[in-house]
Amino acid sequence: MGITGETKLIGILGYPVSHSLSPCMQNAAFAAMGLDIAYVPLLVNPTELGAAVLGLKALNFLGANVTIPHKIPIVPLLDRLDDTAAMTGAVNTIVNDGGVLTGYNTDGIGFIRALEEVTIPSYRETSVLLLGAGGAARSVALALAGKGVRAITIINRGRQRAEELKEMLGRAYPELPVEIRLFNEEINGLLKDNMMVINATPLGMEGNLKALPVAVDTLTEDHVVCDLVYVESSQTPLLAAAAKKGATILGGQGMLLHQGAEAIHLWTGKEPPVEIMRQAIESERSNIPQEP
Ligand code: NAP
């Protein structure tokens, strides 16, 4: 579909942004939906984030996605936040409604939809070991808590962000047991009682599994192991090792796909063509780890 004076624009704000798979995924979706919308990468230096947000209004963008490092700093620059974005304190999707910018966070629902493609519904009764307490961990933890998981243990390098995540979960789900462990503590014993393990840190790449505080040898076929990092091969070293132990595995690609699909729903109110988006990612896989 050619770009004309009628074409509506949606951007992805990131720094860097050139390797993002979102433009190919989202443009494939809009073409399949017959919508006259172009999705463009927008390289925004953190010092220019305020100007970029005003630019979305001035240029009548339909909306935007937001990726590293802007997901948290963009929050106070928006006019409104939906509940999930307000609770997580991070935004990955913006809708421009006649000059009013509303921030949403579709990462959590994206993760849940991807998880539900590979697991049986009983995952809701499990206890979770969550490695990391950054933006992605916050979205995933909140979404899992909303699904009623039994307990969450946050394992992070630093205590501060882990405490902040625990407080956030406590405000939203006061009944949910949440514990904190630090990376330098012995945690392998926890694998017996926590059948879901989620890596929401950039660690464990390039074969450096020892950087992770989980001994993959102790994983079993009853575990579900998720790595939010998205890589070309679809299997990070953590997932490859977990698969060898017979565990159910989930890479970052499904979350990327479904957070983007939910964003399309927010911008257009229409059902996104998920399988076409999945194929677009597959065919565009580059050799660099990707952010949405
Ligand atoms: P973030 O907000 O910067 O958080 C990073 C987390 O990793 C923090 O918990 C941080 O711990 C920890 N960490 C970073 N470097 C570390 C190190 N050297 N040793 C130990 N811990 C370290 O980043 P994010 O947005 O949450 O992203 C986290 C990961 O998820 C990234 O790999 C990203 O690519 C991936 N992700 C994937 C998707 C998807 O759609 N598939 C979406 C979002 C994010 P401290 O608190 O101690 O600093």
mmCIF file of C-alpha atoms and ligand atoms in Angstrom:
data_model
loop_
_atom_site.group_PDB
_atom_site.id
_atom_site.type_symbol
_atom_site.label_atom_id
_atom_site.label_comp_id
_atom_site.label_asym_id
_atom_site.label_seq_id
_atom_site.Cartn_x
_atom_site.Cartn_y
_atom_site.Cartn_z
ATOM 1 C CA MET A 1 0.000 0.000 0.000
ATOM 2 C CA GLY A 2 1.536 3.329 -1.021
ATOM 3 C CA ILE A 3 1.866 6.298 1.308
ATOM 4 C CA THR A 4 -0.485 9.163 0.405
ATOM 5 C CA GLY A 5 -1.803 12.318 2.027
ATOM 6 C CA GLU A 6 -4.424 10.152 3.743
ATOM 7 C CA THR A 7 -1.963 7.731 5.349
ATOM 8 C CA LYS A 8 -2.050 7.706 9.149
ATOM 9 C CA LEU A 9 1.198 7.336 11.085
ATOM 10 C CA ILE A 10 2.218 5.271 14.093
ATOM 11 C CA GLY A 11 5.795 5.339 15.405
ATOM 12 C CA ILE A 12 8.031 3.386 17.745
ATOM 13 C CA LEU A 13 10.111 5.594 20.032
ATOM 14 C CA GLY A 14 13.413 4.022 21.054
ATOM 15 C CA TYR A 15 17.131 4.651 21.395
ATOM 16 C CA PRO A 16 18.412 2.674 19.576
ATOM 17 C CA VAL A 17 15.499 1.571 17.433
ATOM 18 C CA SER A 18 16.893 0.547 14.067
ATOM 19 C CA HIS A 19 16.961 -3.176 14.856
ATOM 20 C CA SER A 20 13.405 -3.330 16.186
ATOM 21 C CA LEU A 21 11.220 -6.006 14.588
ATOM 22 C CA SER A 22 8.055 -4.042 15.359
ATOM 23 C CA PRO A 23 7.934 -2.075 12.053
ATOM 24 C CA CYS A 24 7.961 -5.230 9.926
ATOM 25 C CA MET A 25 5.454 -6.966 12.202
ATOM 26 C CA GLN A 26 3.056 -4.015 12.460
ATOM 27 C CA ASN A 27 3.251 -2.943 8.801
ATOM 28 C CA ALA A 28 2.488 -6.528 7.746
ATOM 29 C CA ALA A 29 -0.560 -6.435 10.019
ATOM 30 C CA PHE A 30 -1.869 -3.098 8.711
ATOM 31 C CA ALA A 31 -1.425 -4.236 5.092
ATOM 32 C CA ALA A 32 -3.319 -7.472 5.785
ATOM 33 C CA MET A 33 -6.067 -5.496 7.531
ATOM 34 C CA GLY A 34 -6.349 -3.154 4.521
ATOM 35 C CA LEU A 35 -5.653 -0.147 6.749
ATOM 36 C CA ASP A 36 -3.898 2.947 5.384
ATOM 37 C CA ILE A 37 -1.448 3.162 8.269
ATOM 38 C CA ALA A 38 2.369 3.327 8.144
ATOM 39 C CA TYR A 39 4.444 2.286 11.181
ATOM 40 C CA VAL A 40 7.826 3.990 11.403
ATOM 41 C CA PRO A 41 10.876 3.672 13.683
ATOM 42 C CA LEU A 42 11.641 6.965 15.450
ATOM 43 C CA LEU A 43 15.116 7.362 16.940
ATOM 44 C CA VAL A 44 14.592 9.594 19.986
ATOM 45 C CA ASN A 45 17.520 10.705 22.102
ATOM 46 C CA PRO A 46 16.492 10.638 25.790
ATOM 47 C CA THR A 47 17.189 14.390 26.014
ATOM 48 C CA GLU A 48 14.550 14.973 23.301
ATOM 49 C CA LEU A 49 11.807 12.739 24.673
ATOM 50 C CA GLY A 50 9.543 15.663 25.683
ATOM 51 C CA ALA A 51 9.833 17.210 22.219
ATOM 52 C CA ALA A 52 9.120 13.848 20.610
ATOM 53 C CA VAL A 53 5.929 13.407 22.652
ATOM 54 C CA LEU A 54 4.727 16.883 21.620
ATOM 55 C CA GLY A 55 5.657 15.937 18.062
ATOM 56 C CA LEU A 56 3.282 12.963 18.141
ATOM 57 C CA LYS A 57 0.453 15.428 18.769
ATOM 58 C CA ALA A 58 1.665 18.097 16.358
ATOM 59 C CA LEU A 59 2.089 15.574 13.540
ATOM 60 C CA ASN A 60 -1.261 13.875 14.253
ATOM 61 C CA PHE A 61 0.219 10.456 14.880
ATOM 62 C CA LEU A 62 -2.450 7.854 15.587
ATOM 63 C CA GLY A 63 -0.215 6.540 18.350
ATOM 64 C CA ALA A 64 3.114 4.972 19.142
ATOM 65 C CA ASN A 65 4.969 2.115 20.730
ATOM 66 C CA VAL A 66 7.657 2.902 23.278
ATOM 67 C CA THR A 67 10.767 0.849 23.920
ATOM 68 C CA ILE A 68 14.070 1.004 25.789
ATOM 69 C CA PRO A 69 15.010 3.409 27.331
ATOM 70 C CA HIS A 70 11.822 5.472 27.261
ATOM 71 C CA LYS A 71 9.170 3.215 28.832
ATOM 72 C CA ILE A 72 9.466 4.731 32.314
ATOM 73 C CA PRO A 73 10.600 8.352 31.608
ATOM 74 C CA ILE A 74 7.682 8.862 29.193
ATOM 75 C CA VAL A 75 5.055 8.307 31.906
ATOM 76 C CA PRO A 76 4.887 11.898 33.277
ATOM 77 C CA LEU A 77 4.863 13.326 29.749
ATOM 78 C CA LEU A 78 1.511 11.761 28.809
ATOM 79 C CA ASP A 79 -1.988 13.156 29.417
ATOM 80 C CA ARG A 80 -3.550 9.980 30.790
ATOM 81 C CA LEU A 81 -2.589 6.447 31.835
ATOM 82 C CA ASP A 82 -4.672 3.316 31.862
ATOM 83 C CA ASP A 83 -4.703 1.267 35.074
ATOM 84 C CA THR A 84 -1.992 -1.196 34.037
ATOM 85 C CA ALA A 85 0.389 1.547 32.922
ATOM 86 C CA ALA A 86 -0.282 3.481 36.126
ATOM 87 C CA MET A 87 0.377 0.417 38.289
ATOM 88 C CA THR A 88 3.542 -0.675 36.490
ATOM 89 C CA GLY A 89 4.810 2.889 36.048
ATOM 90 C CA ALA A 90 5.822 2.040 32.480
ATOM 91 C CA VAL A 91 4.242 2.601 29.057
ATOM 92 C CA ASN A 92 4.832 0.661 25.837
ATOM 93 C CA THR A 93 1.847 1.903 23.817
ATOM 94 C CA ILE A 94 0.377 5.381 23.305
ATOM 95 C CA VAL A 95 -2.989 6.183 21.753
ATOM 96 C CA ASN A 96 -3.545 9.712 20.425
ATOM 97 C CA ASP A 97 -7.221 10.537 20.767
ATOM 98 C CA GLY A 98 -7.664 13.984 19.209
ATOM 99 C CA GLY A 99 -4.543 15.377 20.859
ATOM 100 C CA VAL A 100 -4.976 13.539 24.174
ATOM 101 C CA LEU A 101 -2.192 10.993 24.645
ATOM 102 C CA THR A 102 -3.073 7.939 26.757
ATOM 103 C CA GLY A 103 -0.364 5.508 27.859
ATOM 104 C CA TYR A 104 -0.952 1.743 28.072
ATOM 105 C CA ASN A 105 1.242 -1.210 28.899
ATOM 106 C CA THR A 106 0.577 -4.309 26.799
ATOM 107 C CA ASP A 107 3.735 -6.234 27.804
ATOM 108 C CA GLY A 108 1.981 -8.157 30.583
ATOM 109 C CA ILE A 109 -0.972 -9.293 28.489
ATOM 110 C CA GLY A 110 1.474 -10.086 25.682
ATOM 111 C CA PHE A 111 3.405 -12.364 28.020
ATOM 112 C CA ILE A 112 0.255 -14.104 29.279
ATOM 113 C CA ARG A 113 -1.032 -14.765 25.757
ATOM 114 C CA ALA A 114 2.345 -16.193 24.745
ATOM 115 C CA LEU A 115 2.435 -18.316 27.896
ATOM 116 C CA GLU A 116 -1.038 -19.658 27.262
ATOM 117 C CA GLU A 117 0.106 -20.838 23.817
ATOM 118 C CA VAL A 118 2.618 -23.219 25.413
ATOM 119 C CA THR A 119 1.168 -24.161 28.810
ATOM 120 C CA ILE A 120 -1.965 -25.690 30.205
ATOM 121 C CA PRO A 121 -4.273 -23.431 32.251
ATOM 122 C CA SER A 122 -3.041 -24.993 35.501
ATOM 123 C CA TYR A 123 -0.021 -22.678 35.325
ATOM 124 C CA ARG A 124 -2.220 -20.360 37.341
ATOM 125 C CA GLU A 125 -1.810 -22.611 40.368
ATOM 126 C CA THR A 126 1.960 -22.502 40.278
ATOM 127 C CA SER A 127 4.523 -20.488 42.223
ATOM 128 C CA VAL A 128 6.894 -18.332 40.229
ATOM 129 C CA LEU A 129 10.608 -17.538 40.425
ATOM 130 C CA LEU A 130 11.046 -14.191 38.687
ATOM 131 C CA LEU A 131 14.608 -13.188 37.843
ATOM 132 C CA GLY A 132 14.768 -9.401 37.543
ATOM 133 C CA ALA A 133 12.742 -6.468 38.816
ATOM 134 C CA GLY A 134 12.943 -4.004 35.910
ATOM 135 C CA GLY A 135 10.206 -2.797 33.592
ATOM 136 C CA ALA A 136 9.561 -6.162 31.936
ATOM 137 C CA ALA A 137 9.549 -7.999 35.269
ATOM 138 C CA ARG A 138 7.012 -5.519 36.650
ATOM 139 C CA SER A 139 4.614 -6.033 33.728
ATOM 140 C CA VAL A 140 4.941 -9.824 33.850
ATOM 141 C CA ALA A 141 4.571 -10.024 37.629
ATOM 142 C CA LEU A 142 1.451 -7.871 37.637
ATOM 143 C CA ALA A 143 -0.108 -9.914 34.829
ATOM 144 C CA LEU A 144 0.673 -13.236 36.557
ATOM 145 C CA ALA A 145 -0.684 -11.929 39.839
ATOM 146 C CA GLY A 146 -3.866 -10.991 37.987
ATOM 147 C CA LYS A 147 -4.123 -14.593 36.795
ATOM 148 C CA GLY A 148 -4.014 -15.808 40.376
ATOM 149 C CA VAL A 149 -0.606 -17.505 40.599
ATOM 150 C CA ARG A 150 0.077 -18.909 44.056
ATOM 151 C CA ALA A 151 3.201 -16.906 44.971
ATOM 152 C CA ILE A 152 6.035 -14.915 43.405
ATOM 153 C CA THR A 153 9.669 -14.892 44.506
ATOM 154 C CA ILE A 154 11.579 -11.962 43.019
ATOM 155 C CA ILE A 155 15.286 -12.638 42.555
ATOM 156 C CA ASN A 156 17.242 -9.538 41.664
ATOM 157 C CA ARG A 157 20.806 -8.249 41.683
ATOM 158 C CA GLY A 158 19.939 -5.138 43.680
ATOM 159 C CA ARG A 159 17.461 -4.935 46.555
ATOM 160 C CA GLN A 160 15.919 -1.562 45.724
ATOM 161 C CA ARG A 161 14.035 -2.429 42.553
ATOM 162 C CA ALA A 162 12.979 -5.759 44.054
ATOM 163 C CA GLU A 163 11.462 -3.908 47.034
ATOM 164 C CA GLU A 164 9.683 -1.484 44.689
ATOM 165 C CA LEU A 165 8.201 -4.382 42.726
ATOM 166 C CA LYS A 166 7.129 -6.117 45.922
ATOM 167 C CA GLU A 167 5.397 -2.913 47.089
ATOM 168 C CA MET A 168 3.633 -2.531 43.747
ATOM 169 C CA LEU A 169 2.351 -6.107 43.900
ATOM 170 C CA GLY A 170 1.311 -5.628 47.513
ATOM 171 C CA ARG A 171 -0.786 -2.582 46.617
ATOM 172 C CA ALA A 172 -2.528 -4.370 43.741
ATOM 173 C CA TYR A 173 -2.761 -7.904 45.217
ATOM 174 C CA PRO A 174 -2.399 -7.716 49.017
ATOM 175 C CA GLU A 175 -3.150 -11.456 49.432
ATOM 176 C CA LEU A 176 -0.353 -12.621 47.123
ATOM 177 C CA PRO A 177 2.726 -13.976 48.951
ATOM 178 C CA VAL A 178 5.809 -12.186 47.545
ATOM 179 C CA GLU A 179 9.374 -12.867 48.670
ATOM 180 C CA ILE A 180 12.669 -11.305 47.713
ATOM 181 C CA ARG A 181 15.997 -13.054 47.227
ATOM 182 C CA LEU A 182 19.179 -11.532 45.886
ATOM 183 C CA PHE A 183 21.368 -12.973 43.138
ATOM 184 C CA ASN A 184 24.161 -13.807 45.563
ATOM 185 C CA GLU A 185 21.897 -15.972 47.733
ATOM 186 C CA GLU A 186 21.512 -19.712 47.359
ATOM 187 C CA ILE A 187 18.195 -20.242 45.606
ATOM 188 C CA ASN A 188 18.408 -23.597 43.869
ATOM 189 C CA GLY A 189 16.399 -25.252 46.636
ATOM 190 C CA LEU A 190 13.468 -23.039 45.555
ATOM 191 C CA LEU A 191 13.173 -24.897 42.259
ATOM 192 C CA LYS A 192 11.412 -27.762 44.030
ATOM 193 C CA ASP A 193 8.432 -25.591 44.971
ATOM 194 C CA ASN A 194 8.399 -23.063 42.134
ATOM 195 C CA MET A 195 7.563 -24.709 38.856
ATOM 196 C CA MET A 196 7.723 -21.566 36.730
ATOM 197 C CA VAL A 197 11.023 -19.725 36.192
ATOM 198 C CA ILE A 198 11.092 -16.446 34.270
ATOM 199 C CA ASN A 199 14.262 -14.648 33.256
ATOM 200 C CA ALA A 200 13.480 -10.930 32.931
ATOM 201 C CA THR A 201 17.121 -9.837 32.926
ATOM 202 C CA PRO A 202 19.481 -9.597 29.960
ATOM 203 C CA LEU A 203 21.665 -12.300 31.581
ATOM 204 C CA GLY A 204 22.299 -15.812 30.373
ATOM 205 C CA MET A 205 23.282 -14.873 26.838
ATOM 206 C CA GLU A 206 26.313 -16.090 24.923
ATOM 207 C CA GLY A 207 26.494 -19.335 26.786
ATOM 208 C CA ASN A 208 27.189 -17.555 30.066
ATOM 209 C CA LEU A 209 24.627 -19.502 32.046
ATOM 210 C CA LYS A 210 26.708 -19.270 35.191
ATOM 211 C CA ALA A 211 25.695 -15.597 35.429
ATOM 212 C CA LEU A 212 22.167 -16.751 36.282
ATOM 213 C CA PRO A 213 21.458 -17.758 39.870
ATOM 214 C CA VAL A 214 19.582 -20.892 38.773
ATOM 215 C CA ALA A 215 21.399 -24.171 38.210
ATOM 216 C CA VAL A 216 19.800 -25.519 35.045
ATOM 217 C CA ASP A 217 20.810 -29.042 36.071
ATOM 218 C CA THR A 218 18.113 -28.929 38.729
ATOM 219 C CA LEU A 219 15.294 -28.161 36.266
ATOM 220 C CA THR A 220 12.844 -30.948 35.464
ATOM 221 C CA GLU A 221 10.209 -31.733 32.874
ATOM 222 C CA ASP A 222 7.616 -30.309 35.253
ATOM 223 C CA HIS A 223 9.132 -26.816 35.041
ATOM 224 C CA VAL A 224 8.032 -24.014 32.719
ATOM 225 C CA VAL A 225 11.018 -21.812 31.853
ATOM 226 C CA CYS A 226 10.552 -18.441 30.157
ATOM 227 C CA ASP A 227 13.259 -16.114 28.874
ATOM 228 C CA LEU A 228 12.003 -12.690 27.842
ATOM 229 C CA VAL A 229 15.137 -11.947 25.831
ATOM 230 C CA TYR A 230 14.416 -12.311 22.158
ATOM 231 C CA VAL A 231 17.144 -13.864 20.020
ATOM 232 C CA GLU A 232 17.435 -14.945 16.403
ATOM 233 C CA SER A 233 17.573 -18.634 17.151
ATOM 234 C CA SER A 234 14.445 -18.377 19.358
ATOM 235 C CA GLN A 235 16.333 -20.277 22.072
ATOM 236 C CA THR A 236 18.585 -18.512 24.520
ATOM 237 C CA PRO A 237 21.207 -20.699 26.219
ATOM 238 C CA LEU A 238 18.889 -20.859 29.257
ATOM 239 C CA LEU A 239 16.010 -22.166 27.153
ATOM 240 C CA ALA A 240 18.209 -24.604 25.273
ATOM 241 C CA ALA A 241 19.476 -26.034 28.566
ATOM 242 C CA ALA A 242 15.960 -26.170 30.031
ATOM 243 C CA ALA A 243 14.637 -27.931 26.917
ATOM 244 C CA LYS A 244 17.331 -30.574 27.314
ATOM 245 C CA LYS A 245 15.981 -31.258 30.796
ATOM 246 C CA GLY A 246 12.512 -31.698 29.302
ATOM 247 C CA ALA A 247 11.060 -28.447 30.666
ATOM 248 C CA THR A 248 8.380 -26.507 28.767
ATOM 249 C CA ILE A 249 10.065 -23.410 27.346
ATOM 250 C CA LEU A 250 8.937 -19.986 26.152
ATOM 251 C CA GLY A 251 11.130 -17.411 24.393
ATOM 252 C CA GLY A 252 10.643 -13.655 24.066
ATOM 253 C CA GLN A 253 9.205 -13.796 20.558
ATOM 254 C CA GLY A 254 5.664 -14.661 21.663
ATOM 255 C CA MET A 255 5.575 -11.710 24.071
ATOM 256 C CA LEU A 256 6.854 -9.399 21.330
ATOM 257 C CA LEU A 257 4.120 -10.666 19.013
ATOM 258 C CA HIS A 258 1.224 -10.434 21.433
ATOM 259 C CA GLN A 259 2.145 -7.080 23.007
ATOM 260 C CA GLY A 260 2.169 -5.717 19.441
ATOM 261 C CA ALA A 261 -1.141 -7.360 18.589
ATOM 262 C CA GLU A 262 -2.781 -5.829 21.660
ATOM 263 C CA ALA A 263 -1.370 -2.423 20.677
ATOM 264 C CA ILE A 264 -3.040 -2.751 17.255
ATOM 265 C CA HIS A 265 -6.311 -3.485 18.991
ATOM 266 C CA LEU A 266 -5.912 -0.310 21.059
ATOM 267 C CA TRP A 267 -5.125 1.868 18.025
ATOM 268 C CA THR A 268 -7.768 0.492 15.666
ATOM 269 C CA GLY A 269 -10.379 -1.330 17.758
ATOM 270 C CA LYS A 270 -10.019 -4.224 15.298
ATOM 271 C CA GLU A 271 -8.753 -7.793 15.683
ATOM 272 C CA PRO A 272 -5.085 -8.028 14.636
ATOM 273 C CA PRO A 273 -3.975 -10.780 12.195
ATOM 274 C CA VAL A 274 -1.737 -12.572 14.693
ATOM 275 C CA GLU A 275 -0.558 -15.349 12.378
ATOM 276 C CA ILE A 276 0.497 -12.869 9.685
ATOM 277 C CA MET A 277 2.413 -10.905 12.312
ATOM 278 C CA ARG A 278 4.070 -14.106 13.529
ATOM 279 C CA GLN A 279 5.155 -14.954 9.976
ATOM 280 C CA ALA A 280 6.479 -11.408 9.482
ATOM 281 C CA ILE A 281 8.718 -11.767 12.555
ATOM 282 C CA GLU A 282 9.926 -15.203 11.443
ATOM 283 C CA SER A 283 10.876 -13.980 8.001
ATOM 284 C CA GLU A 284 12.553 -10.815 9.292
ATOM 285 C CA ARG A 285 14.616 -12.390 12.075
ATOM 286 C CA SER A 286 17.891 -10.569 12.248
ATOM 287 C CA ASN A 287 21.080 -11.618 13.976
ATOM 288 C CA ILE A 288 20.780 -9.124 16.798
ATOM 289 C CA PRO A 289 18.877 -9.504 20.108
ATOM 290 C CA GLN A 290 15.753 -7.382 19.767
ATOM 291 C CA GLU A 291 13.591 -5.078 21.808
ATOM 292 C CA PRO A 292 9.949 -4.660 20.855
HETATM 293 P P1 NAP B 1 15.337 -2.998 32.811
HETATM 294 O O1 NAP B 1 14.120 -2.260 33.232
HETATM 295 O O2 NAP B 1 16.584 -2.233 32.518
HETATM 296 O O3 NAP B 1 15.655 -4.123 33.957
HETATM 297 C C1 NAP B 1 16.781 -4.953 33.848
HETATM 298 C C2 NAP B 1 16.769 -6.023 34.937
HETATM 299 O O4 NAP B 1 17.904 -6.867 34.735
HETATM 300 C C3 NAP B 1 16.891 -5.494 36.357
HETATM 301 O O5 NAP B 1 16.262 -6.382 37.236
HETATM 302 C C4 NAP B 1 18.422 -5.500 36.585
HETATM 303 O O6 NAP B 1 18.759 -5.647 37.959
HETATM 304 C C5 NAP B 1 18.781 -6.770 35.854
HETATM 305 N N1 NAP B 1 20.167 -6.743 35.357
HETATM 306 C C6 NAP B 1 20.637 -5.994 34.335
HETATM 307 N N2 NAP B 1 21.950 -6.254 34.176
HETATM 308 C C7 NAP B 1 22.298 -7.154 35.103
HETATM 309 C C8 NAP B 1 23.517 -7.803 35.453
HETATM 310 N N3 NAP B 1 24.657 -7.567 34.785
HETATM 311 N N4 NAP B 1 23.526 -8.690 36.479
HETATM 312 C C9 NAP B 1 22.364 -8.944 37.157
HETATM 313 N N5 NAP B 1 21.181 -8.356 36.876
HETATM 314 C C10 NAP B 1 21.157 -7.468 35.864
HETATM 315 O O7 NAP B 1 15.058 -3.840 31.487
HETATM 316 P P2 NAP B 1 13.654 -4.489 31.025
HETATM 317 O O8 NAP B 1 12.939 -3.546 30.141
HETATM 318 O O9 NAP B 1 12.966 -5.017 32.222
HETATM 319 O O10 NAP B 1 14.176 -5.693 30.104
HETATM 320 C C11 NAP B 1 14.697 -6.871 30.693
HETATM 321 C C12 NAP B 1 14.861 -7.934 29.599
HETATM 322 O O11 NAP B 1 13.572 -8.283 29.062
HETATM 323 C C13 NAP B 1 15.695 -7.417 28.420
HETATM 324 O O12 NAP B 1 16.565 -8.441 28.013
HETATM 325 C C14 NAP B 1 14.670 -7.154 27.343
HETATM 326 O O13 NAP B 1 15.200 -7.395 26.057
HETATM 327 C C15 NAP B 1 13.584 -8.171 27.642
HETATM 328 N N6 NAP B 1 12.259 -7.734 27.180
HETATM 329 C C16 NAP B 1 11.613 -8.487 26.242
HETATM 330 C C17 NAP B 1 10.352 -8.127 25.790
HETATM 331 C C18 NAP B 1 9.670 -8.968 24.743
HETATM 332 O O14 NAP B 1 8.658 -8.545 24.175
HETATM 333 N N7 NAP B 1 10.144 -10.162 24.473
HETATM 334 C C19 NAP B 1 9.728 -6.982 26.294
HETATM 335 C C20 NAP B 1 10.390 -6.217 27.254
HETATM 336 C C21 NAP B 1 11.679 -6.603 27.676
HETATM 337 P P3 NAP B 1 19.026 -4.344 38.918
HETATM 338 O O15 NAP B 1 17.681 -3.907 39.424
HETATM 339 O O16 NAP B 1 19.882 -4.884 40.015
HETATM 340 O O17 NAP B 1 19.695 -3.307 38.075
#
